[in-house]
XYZ file of C-alpha atoms in Angstrom:
683
model
C 211.757 115.349 -57.445
C 211.296 111.184 -57.470
C 209.733 109.761 -54.460
C 209.496 105.924 -53.745
C 206.290 103.880 -52.964
C 207.258 104.389 -49.305
C 207.916 107.684 -49.625
C 204.544 108.271 -50.569
C 202.839 106.132 -48.227
C 204.911 108.191 -45.605
C 204.016 111.728 -47.163
C 200.220 110.294 -47.004
C 200.804 109.677 -43.140
C 202.147 112.929 -42.730
C 199.389 114.509 -44.342
C 196.758 112.797 -42.811
C 197.869 113.795 -39.482
C 198.344 117.062 -40.170
C 194.618 117.479 -41.229
C 194.337 115.139 -44.159
C 195.258 117.565 -46.764
C 197.983 116.578 -49.572
C 198.264 119.396 -52.280
C 200.817 118.385 -54.607
C 199.354 120.888 -57.659
C 202.793 122.242 -57.631
C 204.985 118.845 -58.099
C 205.185 117.330 -61.183
C 206.333 113.765 -60.353
C 203.376 111.424 -60.836
C 201.534 109.488 -57.809
C 202.059 105.742 -57.580
C 198.169 104.332 -57.309
C 199.604 101.730 -55.665
C 200.918 103.799 -52.577
C 197.332 104.893 -51.919
C 196.349 101.460 -51.798
C 199.241 100.400 -49.515
C 198.362 103.602 -47.377
C 194.463 102.420 -46.750
C 195.789 98.997 -46.693
C 198.524 99.905 -43.630
C 195.805 102.270 -41.811
C 193.074 99.904 -41.616
C 189.548 100.068 -42.068
C 189.123 102.937 -39.200
C 192.490 104.976 -39.714
C 193.507 107.057 -36.409
C 192.690 110.378 -38.527
C 188.863 111.321 -38.782
C 189.321 113.560 -41.620
C 190.617 110.914 -43.654
C 192.682 111.848 -46.651
C 192.132 114.718 -49.196
C 194.619 114.856 -52.420
C 194.704 117.920 -54.804
C 195.926 118.455 -58.189
C 197.682 115.017 -58.709
C 198.406 113.223 -61.585
C 197.790 109.502 -60.540
C 199.503 106.989 -62.905
C 198.881 103.534 -63.076
C 195.396 101.446 -62.120
C 194.174 102.417 -58.781
C 193.115 99.636 -57.481
C 191.114 99.796 -54.078
C 189.126 96.751 -54.502
C 188.007 94.681 -51.967
C 189.358 97.302 -48.732
C 187.583 98.809 -46.169
C 188.435 102.449 -45.239
C 185.410 104.310 -43.334
C 187.132 107.681 -43.764
C 186.814 110.188 -46.180
C 188.377 109.505 -49.404
C 189.178 113.206 -51.512
C 190.973 113.117 -54.697
C 190.064 116.560 -55.949
C 191.103 118.174 -59.079
C 193.409 115.548 -59.704
C 194.023 112.867 -63.305
C 194.023 109.416 -63.011
C 195.679 107.933 -66.073
C 194.444 104.420 -65.428
C 190.980 102.846 -64.161
C 189.544 103.172 -61.065
C 188.609 100.018 -59.279
C 186.437 100.242 -55.901
C 184.742 96.980 -56.576
C 183.190 95.285 -53.340
C 185.383 98.320 -51.117
C 183.807 99.754 -48.177
C 184.256 103.273 -47.962
C 182.931 106.559 -45.803
C 182.684 109.252 -48.294
C 183.975 109.164 -52.240
C 185.137 112.133 -53.486
C 185.988 112.651 -57.163
C 185.423 116.220 -57.649
C 186.864 117.913 -60.697
C 188.787 114.812 -61.350
C 189.143 113.085 -64.645
C 189.483 109.176 -64.935
C 189.765 106.638 -67.344
C 186.803 104.774 -66.147
C 185.295 104.008 -62.526
C 184.152 100.461 -61.004
C 182.371 100.753 -57.626
C 180.576 97.126 -58.426
C 179.415 95.617 -55.076
C 180.809 98.383 -53.332
C 179.620 99.905 -49.824
C 179.824 103.809 -49.061
C 178.320 104.971 -45.909
C 178.574 108.615 -46.713
C 178.058 110.196 -50.182
C 179.782 109.685 -53.581
C 180.623 112.837 -55.403
C 181.389 112.632 -59.128
C 180.831 116.596 -59.737
C 181.798 119.511 -61.145
C 183.903 119.013 -63.643
C 184.493 114.984 -63.133
C 185.231 113.362 -66.370
C 185.542 109.663 -67.172
C 186.724 108.395 -70.699
C 185.265 104.725 -69.989
C 182.226 103.380 -68.369
C 181.445 104.567 -64.393
C 180.147 101.244 -63.194
C 177.980 101.183 -59.765
C 176.332 97.581 -60.105
C 174.902 96.531 -56.931
C 176.540 99.833 -55.112
C 175.341 100.430 -51.613
C 175.497 104.232 -51.405
C 174.431 105.488 -47.448
C 174.274 109.454 -48.791
C 174.048 111.027 -51.986
C 175.237 110.278 -55.239
C 176.041 113.772 -56.992
C 176.602 113.816 -60.799
C 175.953 117.508 -61.578
C 178.104 119.267 -64.008
C 180.100 115.471 -64.648
C 180.778 114.194 -68.161
C 180.976 110.791 -68.952
C 181.552 109.352 -72.142
C 181.419 105.579 -73.347
C 180.285 105.638 -76.712
C 178.500 102.652 -77.789
C 178.826 101.183 -74.418
C 177.524 102.227 -71.141
C 178.542 105.643 -69.472
C 177.125 104.998 -65.942
C 175.766 101.996 -64.800
C 173.757 101.652 -61.556
C 171.995 98.386 -62.214
C 171.104 97.171 -58.607
C 172.348 99.710 -56.807
C 170.844 101.262 -53.618
C 170.755 104.827 -52.677
C 169.714 106.046 -49.486
C 169.919 109.270 -50.443
C 169.609 110.828 -53.651
C 170.517 111.061 -57.173
C 171.485 114.275 -58.209
C 172.932 114.725 -61.706
C 172.315 118.446 -62.912
C 173.555 119.251 -66.430
C 175.129 115.390 -66.499
C 176.772 115.250 -69.824
C 176.954 111.681 -71.049
C 177.698 109.762 -74.208
C 176.719 106.228 -74.057
C 173.646 104.629 -71.957
C 172.685 105.654 -68.123
C 171.433 102.464 -66.944
C 169.822 101.624 -63.880
C 167.786 98.635 -63.730
C 166.507 97.802 -60.697
C 168.210 100.818 -58.990
C 166.669 101.736 -55.665
C 166.803 105.408 -54.867
C 164.932 106.661 -51.397
C 165.602 110.043 -52.183
C 165.152 112.268 -55.398
C 167.143 111.558 -59.053
C 167.565 114.742 -60.368
C 168.806 114.918 -63.853
C 167.529 118.952 -64.654
C 169.251 120.490 -67.623
C 171.296 117.216 -68.178
C 172.044 115.909 -71.907
C 172.421 112.221 -72.610
C 173.277 111.325 -75.674
C 173.486 107.413 -77.254
C 171.777 108.113 -81.052
C 170.278 105.113 -82.126
C 169.997 103.410 -78.802
C 168.995 103.981 -75.128
C 170.008 106.987 -73.334
C 168.777 106.538 -69.944
C 167.035 102.749 -68.917
C 165.511 102.799 -65.414
C 163.894 99.251 -66.248
C 162.727 98.432 -62.687
C 163.686 101.302 -60.603
C 162.656 102.434 -57.348
C 162.676 106.053 -56.933
C 160.776 107.348 -53.709
C 160.772 111.035 -53.698
C 160.539 111.423 -57.401
C 162.330 111.652 -60.936
C 163.118 115.257 -62.478
C 164.375 115.519 -65.783
C 163.224 118.667 -66.517
C 164.422 122.494 -67.064
C 166.195 121.708 -70.312
C 167.077 117.849 -70.105
C 167.908 116.384 -73.277
C 168.324 112.910 -74.510
C 169.487 111.828 -77.514
C 168.342 108.097 -77.905
C 165.499 106.180 -75.542
C 164.572 107.036 -72.484
C 162.751 104.295 -70.696
C 161.378 103.006 -67.011
C 159.272 99.927 -67.851
C 157.524 98.621 -64.990
C 159.751 101.556 -62.283
C 157.797 102.729 -59.298
C 158.351 106.396 -58.951
C 157.395 108.431 -55.941
C 155.865 112.023 -55.701
C 156.696 113.200 -58.820
C 158.155 112.226 -62.459
C 158.710 115.455 -64.291
C 160.203 115.964 -67.983
C 158.729 119.559 -67.865
C 160.699 121.464 -70.875
C 162.562 118.243 -71.898
C 163.919 117.080 -74.887
C 163.876 113.392 -76.231
C 165.067 112.865 -79.602
C 165.020 108.969 -80.863
C 164.630 107.076 -84.449
C 163.038 103.863 -83.333
C 160.772 101.897 -81.373
C 160.416 104.252 -78.300
C 161.352 107.623 -77.591
C 160.003 107.607 -73.998
C 158.508 104.086 -72.517
C 157.414 104.679 -69.263
C 155.056 101.459 -69.837
C 153.603 99.214 -66.718
C 155.119 101.489 -64.396
C 153.708 102.993 -61.420
C 153.679 106.610 -60.354
C 152.255 107.801 -56.706
C 151.901 111.518 -57.433
C 152.040 113.645 -60.634
C 153.813 112.897 -64.330
C 154.705 116.421 -65.607
C 155.427 116.819 -69.110
C 154.563 119.976 -69.347
C 156.254 122.513 -72.323
C 158.500 119.163 -73.488
C 158.834 118.001 -76.707
C 159.318 114.065 -77.640
C 160.353 113.100 -81.446
C 160.520 109.885 -82.496
C 158.568 109.534 -86.375
C 157.425 106.682 -87.281
C 157.519 105.290 -84.009
C 156.281 105.766 -80.354
C 157.416 109.228 -79.151
C 155.716 108.406 -75.603
C 154.739 105.187 -74.749
C 153.022 104.750 -71.364
C 150.817 101.741 -71.734
C 149.340 100.237 -68.249
C 151.283 102.927 -66.631
C 149.498 103.650 -63.221
C 149.513 106.963 -61.678
C 148.081 108.150 -58.722
C 147.849 111.949 -59.438
C 147.451 113.903 -62.735
C 149.307 113.541 -65.943
C 150.405 117.234 -67.065
C 150.657 116.809 -71.191
C 149.922 120.629 -71.332
C 151.414 123.977 -72.168
C 153.153 123.572 -75.472
C 153.974 119.680 -74.614
C 154.831 118.380 -78.428
C 155.317 115.052 -79.892
C 156.536 113.903 -83.260
C 155.381 109.951 -83.444
C 152.726 108.274 -81.223
C 151.621 108.600 -77.579
C 150.690 105.433 -76.997
C 148.888 105.251 -73.653
C 146.450 102.042 -74.053
C 145.460 100.593 -70.383
C 146.562 103.600 -68.704
C 144.637 104.530 -65.115
C 144.714 107.533 -64.133
C 143.192 108.545 -60.605
C 143.473 112.583 -61.395
C 143.146 114.062 -64.180
C 144.769 113.980 -67.783
C 145.477 117.288 -69.302
C 146.661 118.342 -72.811
C 145.896 121.614 -73.208
C 147.398 123.576 -75.281
C 149.512 120.456 -76.841
C 150.687 119.577 -80.071
C 150.627 115.666 -81.177
C 151.908 114.912 -84.278
C 151.548 111.498 -86.233
C 150.234 112.274 -89.799
C 148.862 109.136 -91.215
C 148.954 107.166 -88.009
C 147.499 107.080 -84.413
C 148.951 110.442 -82.648
C 147.143 110.102 -79.258
C 146.327 106.299 -78.596
C 144.573 105.473 -75.442
C 142.540 102.108 -75.732
C 140.874 101.021 -72.382
C 142.237 103.837 -70.811
C 140.967 104.917 -67.026
C 140.950 108.406 -66.188
C 139.085 109.033 -62.637
C 138.793 112.758 -62.099
C 138.442 114.476 -65.882
C 140.145 114.623 -69.620
C 141.179 118.186 -70.345
C 142.102 118.813 -73.792
C 141.237 122.697 -74.597
C 143.358 124.238 -77.720
C 144.886 120.727 -78.102
C 146.310 120.369 -81.793
C 146.575 116.844 -83.295
C 147.761 115.916 -87.008
C 146.612 112.091 -86.869
C 144.046 109.708 -84.762
C 143.039 110.182 -81.633
C 142.253 106.687 -80.877
C 140.418 105.779 -77.687
C 137.685 103.226 -77.519
C 136.610 101.821 -74.051
C 137.942 104.896 -72.823
C 136.099 105.575 -69.187
C 136.397 108.878 -68.168
C 135.333 110.149 -64.913
C 134.089 113.634 -64.684
C 134.239 115.800 -68.156
C 135.718 115.471 -71.445
C 136.996 119.333 -72.728
C 137.801 119.589 -75.987
C 136.984 123.477 -76.380
C 138.613 125.112 -79.431
C 140.916 121.315 -79.847
C 141.787 120.971 -83.729
C 141.862 117.751 -84.734
C 143.137 116.377 -88.171
C 143.185 113.187 -90.201
C 142.488 112.711 -93.495
C 142.716 109.072 -93.811
C 140.108 108.193 -91.166
C 137.959 109.254 -88.289
C 140.173 111.536 -86.401
C 138.476 110.968 -82.799
C 137.674 107.223 -81.870
C 135.630 106.911 -79.059
C 133.849 103.587 -79.694
C 132.516 101.965 -76.451
C 133.539 104.845 -74.146
C 132.089 105.799 -71.087
C 132.334 109.883 -69.830
C 130.535 110.489 -66.548
C 130.433 113.783 -66.677
C 130.106 116.386 -69.711
C 131.393 115.987 -73.237
C 132.559 119.644 -74.545
C 133.047 120.189 -77.882
C 133.040 123.534 -78.424
C 134.820 125.999 -81.125
C 136.318 122.620 -82.482
C 137.320 121.958 -86.064
C 137.655 118.033 -87.014
C 138.757 117.022 -90.151
C 138.173 113.515 -90.523
C 135.361 112.899 -88.878
C 134.313 111.174 -84.879
C 133.195 107.860 -84.383
C 131.836 107.228 -80.857
C 129.960 104.215 -81.392
C 128.185 102.696 -78.177
C 129.334 106.057 -76.477
C 127.846 106.800 -72.720
C 127.768 110.329 -71.763
C 126.046 110.662 -68.197
C 126.196 114.242 -68.418
C 125.983 116.900 -71.559
C 127.384 116.284 -74.850
C 127.599 119.790 -76.536
C 128.621 120.476 -80.018
C 128.421 124.288 -80.642
C 130.449 125.916 -83.172
C 132.621 123.545 -84.199
C 132.795 121.898 -87.757
C 133.145 118.060 -88.306
C 134.176 117.689 -92.004
C 134.757 114.367 -93.117
C 132.610 113.126 -96.960
C 134.959 109.971 -96.697
C 134.254 108.678 -93.271
C 131.291 110.494 -92.025
C 131.267 113.467 -89.854
C 129.782 112.038 -86.690
C 129.029 108.711 -85.711
C 127.234 108.074 -82.194
C 125.269 104.317 -83.495
C 123.946 102.769 -80.422
C 125.291 106.220 -77.904
C 123.478 106.804 -74.541
C 123.365 110.441 -73.946
C 121.283 112.629 -71.474
C 121.679 115.347 -72.857
C 122.383 116.484 -76.159
C 123.192 119.845 -77.601
C 123.836 121.016 -80.876
C 124.299 124.458 -81.692
C 125.405 126.044 -84.765
C 127.673 123.102 -86.384
C 129.121 123.422 -89.736
C 129.225 119.747 -91.167
C 130.263 118.055 -94.154
C 129.631 114.351 -94.114
C 127.249 112.185 -92.429
C 125.856 112.883 -88.828
C 124.889 109.191 -87.567
C 122.524 108.911 -84.743
C 121.154 105.544 -85.687
C 119.669 103.573 -82.592
C 121.109 106.214 -79.860
C 119.448 107.082 -76.881
C 119.107 110.586 -75.992
C 117.291 112.058 -73.308
C 117.435 115.615 -73.937
C 118.199 117.098 -77.370
C 117.952 120.893 -78.107
C 119.196 121.652 -81.401
C 119.763 125.693 -82.333
C 120.610 127.225 -85.513
C 120.780 124.991 -88.459
C 120.272 121.315 -87.552
C 123.617 119.204 -89.055
C 122.580 117.022 -92.031
C 122.718 114.410 -93.912
C 121.058 113.129 -90.391
C 121.257 109.107 -90.503
C 118.676 108.336 -87.351
C 117.080 105.101 -87.686
C 116.112 103.224 -84.224
C 116.918 106.607 -82.049
C 115.186 107.146 -79.098
C 114.564 110.848 -78.264
C 113.001 111.804 -74.472
C 112.666 115.286 -75.539
C 113.349 118.085 -77.844
C 113.925 121.482 -76.938
C 115.030 124.484 -78.843
C 113.715 126.362 -81.771
C 112.615 123.048 -83.271
C 110.797 122.266 -80.172
C 107.064 123.178 -81.528
C 108.337 122.962 -85.171
C 107.156 119.843 -86.878
C 108.403 121.272 -90.400
C 111.544 121.809 -89.173
C 111.983 118.440 -87.720
C 110.728 117.195 -90.859
C 112.861 118.788 -93.037
C 116.062 117.365 -90.857
C 114.807 113.858 -91.206
C 114.343 114.365 -94.609
C 118.048 115.045 -95.310
C 118.677 111.428 -94.326
C 120.800 109.417 -96.674
C 119.632 107.470 -99.675
C 120.047 103.827 -98.081
C 118.209 104.806 -94.997
C 114.815 103.483 -95.704
C 113.599 103.785 -91.954
C 110.874 105.914 -91.029
C 111.021 105.094 -87.571
C 112.667 108.977 -86.930
C 110.073 110.580 -87.875
C 107.172 108.344 -85.564
C 109.800 108.841 -82.774
C 109.697 112.411 -82.640
C 105.858 112.642 -83.513
C 105.883 110.487 -79.804
C 107.991 113.685 -78.496
C 105.841 116.250 -80.023
C 102.373 114.022 -78.727
C 104.110 113.864 -75.436
C 104.651 117.735 -75.277
C 101.079 118.630 -75.955
C 101.045 119.114 -79.946
C 98.751 116.590 -81.221
C 98.900 118.622 -84.439
C 102.799 118.311 -85.054
C 102.649 114.597 -84.200
C 99.953 113.905 -86.984
C 102.096 115.771 -89.517
C 105.444 113.783 -88.861
C 103.602 110.637 -89.016
C 101.873 111.448 -92.262
C 105.163 112.294 -93.231
C 106.544 108.780 -92.595
C 103.728 107.295 -94.092
C 104.265 109.351 -97.400
C 107.976 108.262 -97.181
C 107.320 104.780 -96.673
C 104.774 104.616 -99.624
C 107.275 105.878 -102.008
C 109.728 103.152 -100.950
C 107.239 100.565 -101.703
C 106.407 98.282 -104.480
C 104.434 99.667 -107.721
C 101.105 97.798 -106.474
C 101.694 99.131 -103.321
C 102.827 102.821 -104.047
C 99.671 103.038 -106.494
C 97.597 101.724 -103.040
C 99.297 104.327 -100.951
C 99.024 106.946 -103.182
C 94.999 106.541 -103.424
C 95.080 106.716 -99.632
C 97.051 109.528 -98.974
C 94.922 111.409 -101.610
C 91.880 110.246 -99.984
C 92.319 109.936 -96.280
C 96.032 111.559 -95.704
C 96.732 107.866 -94.452
C 94.319 108.294 -91.923
C 95.742 111.323 -90.086
C 93.728 113.371 -92.043
C 90.057 111.479 -92.539
C 88.234 114.616 -93.488
C 89.861 114.479 -96.886
C 87.020 111.500 -97.681
C 84.895 114.455 -97.726
C 86.320 116.141 -100.611
C 86.486 112.844 -101.971
C 82.804 111.926 -101.792
C 82.025 115.375 -103.107
C 83.767 114.364 -106.224
C 82.089 111.104 -106.408
C 78.753 113.166 -106.187
C 79.537 115.350 -108.592
C 80.549 112.767 -111.106
C 77.618 110.406 -109.955
C 75.176 113.823 -110.722
C 76.593 114.461 -114.021
C 76.155 110.614 -115.415
C 72.753 111.282 -114.063
C 72.077 114.359 -115.858
C 73.464 112.871 -118.844
C 71.683 109.678 -118.671
C 67.853 110.911 -117.975
C 66.605 108.871 -120.597
C 67.717 105.493 -119.123
C 65.817 106.761 -115.681
C 62.126 105.302 -116.098
C 59.255 105.717 -113.605
C 59.036 103.025 -110.608
C 55.672 103.254 -110.951
C 54.694 103.657 -114.692
C 50.998 103.147 -114.480
C 50.722 106.285 -111.958
C 53.138 107.916 -114.536
C 51.293 107.087 -117.503
C 47.857 108.688 -115.614
C 49.792 111.843 -114.966
C 50.241 112.425 -118.631
C 47.295 111.407 -119.901
C 45.762 113.963 -116.924
C 47.976 116.362 -118.088
C 46.798 116.221 -121.889
C 42.933 116.247 -120.998
C 43.575 119.295 -118.931
C 45.620 121.322 -121.765
C 43.565 119.598 -124.356
C 46.819 118.375 -126.021
C 47.818 114.885 -127.615
C 49.774 112.641 -124.922
C 53.864 112.147 -126.025
C 53.784 108.890 -127.688
C 57.670 108.180 -126.739
C 58.259 106.230 -123.348
C 58.052 108.275 -120.085
C 61.885 108.343 -118.774
C 63.882 110.764 -116.773
C 63.952 113.132 -119.687
C 60.394 113.800 -119.787
C 59.157 117.327 -119.161
C 58.501 117.636 -115.833
C 55.137 119.764 -116.581
C 53.479 116.753 -118.000
C 54.282 114.599 -115.124
C 53.096 117.483 -112.593
C 51.520 117.726 -110.050
C 50.246 113.872 -110.409
C 53.596 112.161 -110.572
C 57.191 113.266 -109.017
C 59.884 114.902 -111.377
C 62.749 113.414 -111.734
C 65.141 115.833 -109.323
C 68.822 114.552 -110.504
C 70.944 115.642 -107.345
C 68.042 114.181 -105.426
C 68.257 110.978 -107.018
C 72.006 110.916 -107.174
C 72.312 111.556 -103.537
C 69.762 109.081 -102.146
C 71.179 106.166 -105.100
C 74.985 107.007 -103.265
C 73.420 106.669 -99.639
C 74.698 103.354 -97.914
C 71.278 102.572 -96.921
C 69.866 100.250 -99.389
C 71.335 97.045 -101.595
C 68.966 98.783 -104.686
C 69.837 101.122 -107.039
C 67.447 103.700 -105.639
C 65.972 104.609 -102.451
C 62.782 106.370 -103.663
C 59.487 104.748 -104.783
C 59.186 107.390 -107.374
C 62.343 106.376 -110.184
C 64.881 104.073 -110.935
C 67.241 103.339 -113.723
C 66.706 100.589 -116.187
C 68.216 97.111 -115.362
C 70.063 96.499 -118.992
C 71.502 100.295 -118.859
C 74.936 101.817 -118.486
C 73.841 103.937 -115.956
C 72.920 101.076 -113.358
C 76.438 99.807 -113.780
C 77.624 103.234 -113.301
C 75.366 103.553 -110.289
C 76.304 100.472 -108.900
C 80.107 101.388 -109.203
C 79.405 105.173 -107.583
C 77.222 103.451 -104.672
C 80.504 101.071 -103.853
C 82.733 104.126 -104.094
C 80.943 105.792 -101.799
C 80.392 103.044 -98.988
C 84.224 102.634 -99.605
C 84.971 106.418 -98.210
C 82.249 106.292 -95.487
C 84.711 103.205 -94.228
C 87.707 104.873 -94.830
C 86.322 107.985 -93.075
C 85.432 106.157 -89.822
C 88.608 103.910 -90.004
C 90.198 107.350 -90.335
C 88.777 108.936 -87.568
C 88.822 105.867 -85.522
C 92.316 105.536 -85.577
C 92.936 102.393 -87.518
C 94.555 103.364 -90.266
C 97.389 105.268 -88.483
C 100.548 103.858 -87.735
C 101.459 104.901 -84.360
């Protein structure tokens, strides 16, 4: 049966008067769109029927133009099909309910709805649903709706204001969901939604204000970029168990936004190979950031300048960007701890000038980056403990200038990087450093590091570069084991020539009441310094070492003096014929007296030290080589002999030898005195 427009208007009036229901499911005739406009226009803004109008199962032909109309009663078109666009531009409505209805497109730009807008449970749009600047006094419901506008905007909410919330569980869209500057007083719920705009933006909420939280969890899927730049989100932003896939600059971008609650990314997967899987630069979060419980990324996580007033957790996460930065945190500030237990990273963790209030816990983490340092913390500050226990770091750690106010524990960890060095802590300041049972391949650099308490258990990490370091105290098995310390310091790379590490550890041993260990370490330092000197200085140094042990073993001079004494005695013994009586007349009288007593002929040869003693004795003292030698070496006279009885001939080689021996003896005595007084020790 065919009705005129007037007849349709009358039917609507009749239905409204009977409770507002018009069920056209059994009719084949299409409903003219202009009849509904005429009905609303004639009825005025208030109409006499509080229930409004509800239309079931109708096929509406033509453009449904309700623009600029005012209708403060509920308007419900349920389970219907509207062949043309729906235009509600600048209209004023009470409640709009299009549940289960299919439309070509829907425009509500500038509209004001005092109640709910229900586009749910089977609602479909073949074109854009546009709500630019729309004011909704209740809830915008899009649960289980399907919006399609491939290559364009599927849902436009720019500048919209929703007093209630946006409920879009299991929403399906093809095209952009765009809400730039949208204001939502309640929650925005996208749990289980699937937003597809491959190669473009799937969800844009730049500048949005969502006061009670944004939830895109429980299987939320986006193919395309998800972004909320400079947005303000209260209470909770959740992407828990979400999946975002994109091939472009950013996968999920929240840069410069503010979250006054928790950012929950637990179990989510963000994939954007070659780009940023997650960009949260300069994000401010009042609560915690949870990137844990199997959170996974393919691409970079960029979080430079982020400020987290709670904690950051990446425990059991997997961050993958081989050959680049997997996690970038330059200048980030985390107020209440950074927890990265069981974290797996393929790529670099780039976090210079990071500030962590509380502890940084990376126990059990696995970090792999073959091209560069895997963990970069240069200039960072950790006010609590830095825990690297049972970790595997392939690529090394660079932490020059790191400040750790608590303990830095490296225990049961492997640091492997022949290319870049296993650990760089140049200029670091650490209250307590504990090294235990490490496997190290590559340079372990503590150059200019200041460590108040150092505890080394097991084999110390090597090779060690520690020039200029400052150690307050040493604990563990090395506490009193100077030899172990010496061996550790001796592993320094060939290009590191400083002996300061030995001197520093010697001070530690001295302060710990072990002067012997301190002396041994200073002696090792002196030997190492001598080996690095020029040829002449090296020769002098070796002589110094042999004679008095660089001043640390002055009693070695006794052995040297004994050697000089023995050599001189041997020379005296061999050169007795060059030794003559100091009083030749008395010696001659003694010989003559002996000849008279024994009735023998006095020897015609000159009297020398080689003359038999019995010829002289007892009238003239015999030559005693050992006494002659000793008295000639004593630094008590400038003559060649201190005895009045014997002396060497001035023109003999023995005189020269005795002078040289005396000079050497005097020098040895001087070195001995300098050694025991500490003048030769470099401390």
